[in-house]
Coordinates of C-alpha atoms in Angstrom, one line a residue:
M1 CA 15.0 -12.7 -44.1
A2 CA 14.5 -13.4 -40.6
S3 CA 16.7 -17.2 -41.1
N4 CA 19.6 -14.7 -42.4
A5 CA 19.8 -11.7 -39.1
N6 CA 19.4 -15.3 -36.9
N7 CA 21.9 -16.5 -38.6
S8 CA 24.7 -14.2 -38.8
Q9 CA 25.0 -13.6 -35.2
A10 CA 25.6 -17.4 -34.8
Q11 CA 28.2 -17.2 -34.0
P12 CA 29.1 -18.0 -29.8
Y13 CA 28.5 -14.6 -27.7
R14 CA 31.6 -12.7 -26.7
P15 CA 30.6 -11.6 -22.6
Y16 CA 31.9 -8.3 -21.9
R17 CA 34.1 -7.3 -18.9
L18 CA 35.2 -4.4 -17.5
L19 CA 38.3 -2.3 -18.8
K20 CA 38.0 0.7 -16.6
T21 CA 36.5 2.8 -13.7
L22 CA 36.6 6.3 -14.0
T23 CA 36.4 7.8 -10.5
A24 CA 36.5 12.2 -11.5
H25 CA 32.8 13.5 -11.3
Q26 CA 32.0 13.9 -7.6
R27 CA 27.7 13.8 -7.0
A28 CA 25.5 11.3 -9.8
V29 CA 26.6 10.4 -13.9
S30 CA 23.8 11.2 -15.7
C31 CA 24.6 10.7 -19.3
V32 CA 27.5 8.8 -21.6
K33 CA 28.1 9.5 -24.7
F34 CA 31.0 8.5 -27.4
S35 CA 31.8 10.9 -30.8
N36 CA 30.9 10.1 -33.9
D37 CA 34.2 9.5 -34.9
G38 CA 34.7 7.1 -31.6
T39 CA 37.9 9.0 -30.1
L40 CA 35.5 10.2 -27.0
L41 CA 33.9 10.0 -24.5
A42 CA 31.9 12.3 -22.4
S43 CA 30.0 12.3 -19.1
A44 CA 27.3 14.8 -17.4
S45 CA 27.0 15.2 -14.4
L46 CA 25.1 16.4 -11.4
D47 CA 28.2 18.0 -10.3
K48 CA 26.9 20.9 -13.4
T49 CA 29.6 19.5 -15.7
L50 CA 31.1 18.0 -18.1
I51 CA 34.8 16.1 -18.5
V52 CA 35.3 14.7 -21.8
W53 CA 37.6 11.9 -22.0
S54 CA 40.3 10.5 -24.4
S55 CA 38.1 7.1 -25.3
Q56 CA 41.2 5.2 -26.7
T57 CA 43.5 6.1 -23.4
L58 CA 40.4 6.9 -20.6
T59 CA 42.4 10.3 -19.9
Q60 CA 40.3 13.2 -19.4
I61 CA 40.9 15.8 -22.1
A62 CA 38.3 19.0 -20.6
R63 CA 35.8 19.4 -17.8
L64 CA 33.1 21.7 -19.0
V65 CA 32.1 23.8 -16.5
G66 CA 29.9 26.5 -17.1
H67 CA 26.3 25.5 -15.9
S68 CA 24.6 26.5 -12.7
D69 CA 23.1 23.2 -11.5
G70 CA 22.8 19.8 -12.8
V71 CA 22.9 18.3 -16.5
S72 CA 20.9 15.7 -17.0
D73 CA 21.9 14.8 -20.7
L74 CA 24.5 15.4 -23.9
A75 CA 25.0 15.2 -27.0
W76 CA 27.9 15.0 -30.3
S77 CA 27.7 17.1 -33.5
S78 CA 28.0 14.4 -36.4
D79 CA 32.1 15.9 -37.1
S80 CA 32.4 15.4 -32.8
Q81 CA 34.1 18.5 -33.0
Y82 CA 31.1 20.2 -30.5
I83 CA 29.2 19.1 -26.9
C84 CA 25.0 19.9 -26.4
S85 CA 24.2 20.0 -22.7
A86 CA 20.2 20.3 -21.0
S87 CA 20.5 21.1 -17.2
D88 CA 18.5 22.0 -14.6
D89 CA 19.6 25.9 -14.6
C90 CA 17.5 25.9 -18.0
T91 CA 19.7 25.9 -20.0
V92 CA 21.2 24.4 -23.0
R93 CA 24.6 25.6 -23.1
I94 CA 27.2 24.3 -27.0
W95 CA 30.6 24.0 -26.4
D96 CA 33.5 23.6 -28.0
A97 CA 34.9 19.4 -27.1
R98 CA 39.1 19.9 -27.4
S99 CA 39.1 23.6 -25.8
G100 CA 36.3 22.8 -23.1
E101 CA 34.4 26.2 -24.5
C102 CA 30.8 27.1 -24.6
F103 CA 30.2 29.6 -26.9
K104 CA 26.3 29.6 -26.6
N105 CA 23.8 28.9 -24.3
L106 CA 20.2 28.7 -25.6
R107 CA 17.5 30.0 -23.3
G108 CA 14.4 29.9 -23.1
H109 CA 12.7 26.2 -21.5
T110 CA 10.4 28.0 -18.2
N111 CA 11.7 24.2 -16.5
F112 CA 14.7 22.0 -16.3
V113 CA 16.5 20.4 -19.3
F114 CA 16.1 17.0 -19.5
C115 CA 16.8 15.6 -22.6
V116 CA 19.0 16.8 -25.8
N117 CA 20.0 15.9 -29.7
F118 CA 21.4 17.0 -32.4
N119 CA 19.8 16.6 -36.1
P120 CA 22.9 14.0 -38.4
Q121 CA 23.8 17.9 -40.1
S122 CA 24.1 19.4 -36.9
N123 CA 22.9 22.2 -37.8
L124 CA 19.4 22.3 -35.6
I125 CA 19.6 21.2 -32.3
V126 CA 16.2 19.8 -30.1
S127 CA 15.4 20.1 -26.5
G128 CA 12.4 18.8 -24.2
S129 CA 11.6 19.9 -20.5
F130 CA 9.6 20.0 -17.6
D131 CA 8.7 22.9 -18.6
E132 CA 6.6 20.3 -21.6
T133 CA 7.3 21.2 -24.7
V134 CA 10.0 20.2 -27.5
R135 CA 12.2 23.5 -28.4
V136 CA 14.5 23.7 -31.4
W137 CA 17.1 25.8 -31.9
D138 CA 19.3 26.5 -34.5
A139 CA 22.6 25.8 -33.3
K140 CA 24.6 28.2 -35.2
T141 CA 22.8 31.3 -34.3
G142 CA 21.1 30.1 -30.7
R143 CA 17.5 31.5 -31.5
C144 CA 14.8 28.8 -31.6
V145 CA 13.0 27.7 -34.5
H146 CA 10.1 26.0 -32.7
V147 CA 8.4 25.6 -29.7
I148 CA 6.3 22.8 -29.5
R149 CA 3.4 22.6 -26.6
A150 CA 4.2 18.4 -27.3
H151 CA 3.7 16.6 -23.4
S152 CA 1.6 17.5 -21.2
M153 CA 4.2 15.8 -18.1
P154 CA 8.1 16.3 -18.4
V155 CA 9.5 15.6 -21.4
T156 CA 11.7 12.8 -20.5
S157 CA 14.0 12.2 -24.5
V158 CA 14.0 14.2 -27.7
H159 CA 16.0 12.0 -31.5
F160 CA 16.1 13.2 -34.8
N161 CA 15.7 9.7 -37.1
R162 CA 19.2 9.5 -39.1
D163 CA 18.4 11.9 -42.2
G164 CA 16.8 14.5 -39.6
S165 CA 13.2 15.2 -40.7
L166 CA 11.9 13.4 -37.7
I167 CA 12.0 14.1 -33.8
V168 CA 10.4 11.9 -31.3
S169 CA 9.6 12.3 -27.8
G170 CA 8.9 10.7 -25.1
S171 CA 7.0 12.0 -21.9
H172 CA 5.8 11.1 -18.1
D173 CA 2.5 11.9 -19.6
G174 CA 2.9 8.2 -21.1
S175 CA 2.9 8.7 -24.5
C176 CA 5.6 8.6 -27.4
K177 CA 4.9 11.3 -30.5
I178 CA 6.2 11.4 -33.5
W179 CA 7.1 15.5 -35.1
D180 CA 7.6 16.8 -38.4
A181 CA 11.7 18.4 -38.1
A182 CA 10.7 21.2 -40.8
T183 CA 7.3 22.8 -39.4
G184 CA 7.2 21.4 -36.0
S185 CA 3.6 19.5 -36.6
L186 CA 2.7 16.2 -34.9
L187 CA 3.1 13.7 -37.6
K188 CA 2.0 9.9 -35.5
T189 CA 1.4 9.4 -31.7
L190 CA 2.6 5.8 -31.5
I191 CA 2.1 5.3 -27.6
D192 CA -1.0 7.1 -26.4
D193 CA -1.5 5.2 -23.0
K194 CA -1.4 7.4 -19.3
N195 CA 0.5 4.3 -17.6
P196 CA 3.2 3.7 -17.8
A197 CA 5.4 6.7 -18.6
V198 CA 7.5 6.5 -21.5
S199 CA 10.6 7.0 -19.9
F200 CA 13.0 7.3 -22.3
T201 CA 12.8 7.3 -26.5
K202 CA 15.3 6.7 -29.7
F203 CA 15.5 5.8 -33.4
S204 CA 17.3 2.6 -34.2
P205 CA 20.4 3.4 -36.3
N206 CA 19.0 2.5 -39.8
G207 CA 15.2 5.3 -38.5
K208 CA 13.0 1.8 -38.8
F209 CA 12.3 1.2 -35.5
I210 CA 12.2 3.4 -33.0
L211 CA 13.4 2.1 -29.7
V212 CA 11.0 3.0 -26.2
A213 CA 10.9 1.9 -22.4
T214 CA 8.9 2.0 -19.6
L215 CA 7.9 2.5 -16.2
D216 CA 6.7 -1.1 -16.4
H217 CA 10.4 -2.7 -16.0
N218 CA 9.9 -2.9 -20.5
L219 CA 11.9 -2.7 -23.4
K220 CA 9.7 -2.2 -26.6
L221 CA 10.9 -2.2 -30.0
W222 CA 8.5 -0.3 -32.0
N223 CA 7.7 -0.8 -36.6
Y224 CA 7.5 3.0 -37.1
S225 CA 6.0 3.0 -40.5
S226 CA 3.1 0.5 -39.7
G227 CA 2.6 1.5 -35.8
K228 CA 2.7 -2.1 -34.5
F229 CA 5.2 -3.1 -31.9
L230 CA 7.6 -6.2 -32.7
K231 CA 10.1 -6.7 -29.8
T232 CA 9.6 -7.2 -26.1
Y233 CA 13.1 -6.8 -24.1
T234 CA 12.9 -7.9 -20.6
G235 CA 14.9 -8.5 -17.0
H236 CA 16.1 -5.3 -15.7
A237 CA 14.1 -3.3 -12.6
N238 CA 13.3 0.2 -14.1
R239 CA 10.5 1.6 -12.5
I240 CA 12.2 5.4 -11.2
Y241 CA 14.7 6.5 -13.3
C242 CA 14.5 7.6 -17.1
I243 CA 17.5 4.7 -17.4
T244 CA 18.6 5.5 -21.3
S245 CA 19.2 2.5 -23.4
T246 CA 20.8 2.3 -27.0
F247 CA 21.9 -0.2 -29.7
S248 CA 25.0 -2.6 -30.2
V249 CA 26.0 -2.5 -33.5
T250 CA 29.5 -3.6 -34.0
N251 CA 29.6 -7.1 -34.2
G252 CA 25.7 -9.0 -34.4
K253 CA 22.9 -6.2 -32.8
Y254 CA 22.6 -6.0 -29.4
I255 CA 20.8 -4.1 -26.9
V256 CA 21.8 -2.6 -24.1
S257 CA 19.7 -1.3 -21.0
G258 CA 20.9 0.2 -17.6
S259 CA 19.1 -0.8 -14.5
E260 CA 18.9 0.1 -11.4
D261 CA 19.4 -3.4 -9.4
K262 CA 22.9 -1.6 -10.6
C263 CA 23.7 -3.8 -13.6
V264 CA 24.1 -3.5 -17.4
Y265 CA 21.6 -5.3 -19.3
L266 CA 22.4 -7.3 -23.1
W267 CA 20.1 -8.4 -25.1
D268 CA 20.6 -10.0 -28.9
L269 CA 17.7 -7.4 -30.3
Q270 CA 16.0 -10.1 -32.5
G271 CA 15.7 -13.3 -30.3
K272 CA 15.2 -11.1 -27.4
T273 CA 17.0 -13.4 -24.8
M274 CA 19.5 -12.0 -22.1
V275 CA 22.9 -12.7 -23.0
Q276 CA 25.1 -10.7 -20.3
K277 CA 24.5 -8.7 -17.2
L278 CA 27.3 -6.4 -16.6
E279 CA 27.7 -6.4 -12.8
G280 CA 30.3 -3.8 -11.0
H281 CA 28.7 -0.4 -10.7
T282 CA 27.0 0.3 -6.9
D283 CA 24.4 2.6 -7.7
T284 CA 21.4 2.5 -10.6
V285 CA 22.8 2.5 -13.6
I286 CA 21.1 5.6 -15.8
S287 CA 23.4 5.5 -19.2
V288 CA 24.6 3.3 -21.4
A289 CA 26.4 3.9 -24.9
C290 CA 28.3 1.9 -27.7
H291 CA 31.7 3.0 -29.1
P292 CA 30.8 3.4 -32.8
T293 CA 32.8 1.0 -34.5
E294 CA 34.7 -1.3 -31.4
N295 CA 33.2 -3.3 -29.2
K296 CA 33.3 -1.5 -26.3
I297 CA 30.6 -0.3 -23.7
A298 CA 30.7 3.0 -21.4
S299 CA 27.8 2.9 -18.7
A300 CA 27.4 6.2 -15.6
G301 CA 25.3 5.3 -12.3
L302 CA 23.8 7.7 -10.2
D303 CA 25.1 9.0 -6.4
N304 CA 26.0 6.4 -5.1
D305 CA 27.8 5.3 -7.5
R306 CA 29.3 8.4 -9.8
T307 CA 31.5 6.6 -11.9
V308 CA 32.3 6.1 -15.1
R309 CA 33.4 2.4 -16.5
I310 CA 34.4 0.8 -19.9
W311 CA 33.3 -2.4 -20.7
V312 CA 35.1 -4.7 -23.5
Q313 CA 34.7 -8.0 -25.1
D314 CA 38.6 -9.7 -25.9
T315 CA 38.9 -10.2 -29.2

């Protein structure tokens, strides 16, 4: 099994290069994500807005205006029609991605909302907040379905697995927990250390693994069912910010992450070796996203950068 995985990536690594720099935000860009159908890219910013871009032409399609404070995170519905956003104004909003209309404002969190995601069916939204709770919302009605008193410090990330049955959450309290999405009950505590803080976590595309970033410059891949960690990815800088990382699966299997040294890092998932470091941003790279079908990466920079950069592999 392991040898097959290695053989599939035996072809030489094709480096990414900068294709375009997008400069429409007035403050730090906090998050970038491609839509599931690959046609759109959305960016969120501390300038209180989100921008929807064509991922082909890289032109602006809509600007989502309505939050009264910075936006920290965004997520796409599975049908690529809707975006939900998490803001320091303590709300989650749901938007029509193309028209830019906001048609739901989810209120209930009592502090900054820091992270958000749709479930795969896109009938539920999960959010995490500095109020230390994880909330599950009905996307259609905007009603709060569960309030989970999940952590003892700010919640840094929330993510559903591939069938929507589980939620993973991470927190500055150093823990990473798995919740039953239907009931809101705790199923498993994957990590329960006081230090370092868990700054980001997400399920792998197949749902078997969980990628966990901690504020000691480490990224680890955990096996969900055994509760053991399998691989560690290092070399990047991450001690302060909740930097997102992700899986690249369009051409071999890689782990991609931002870094506080202003670069994007790529590692071979199996071999754990760093294969490329993308330079160009002028501040911490806080967020990275991989296109669902093309070998294309988007990255976002903080306040001394304020750009979204698009990187591609030459075919």
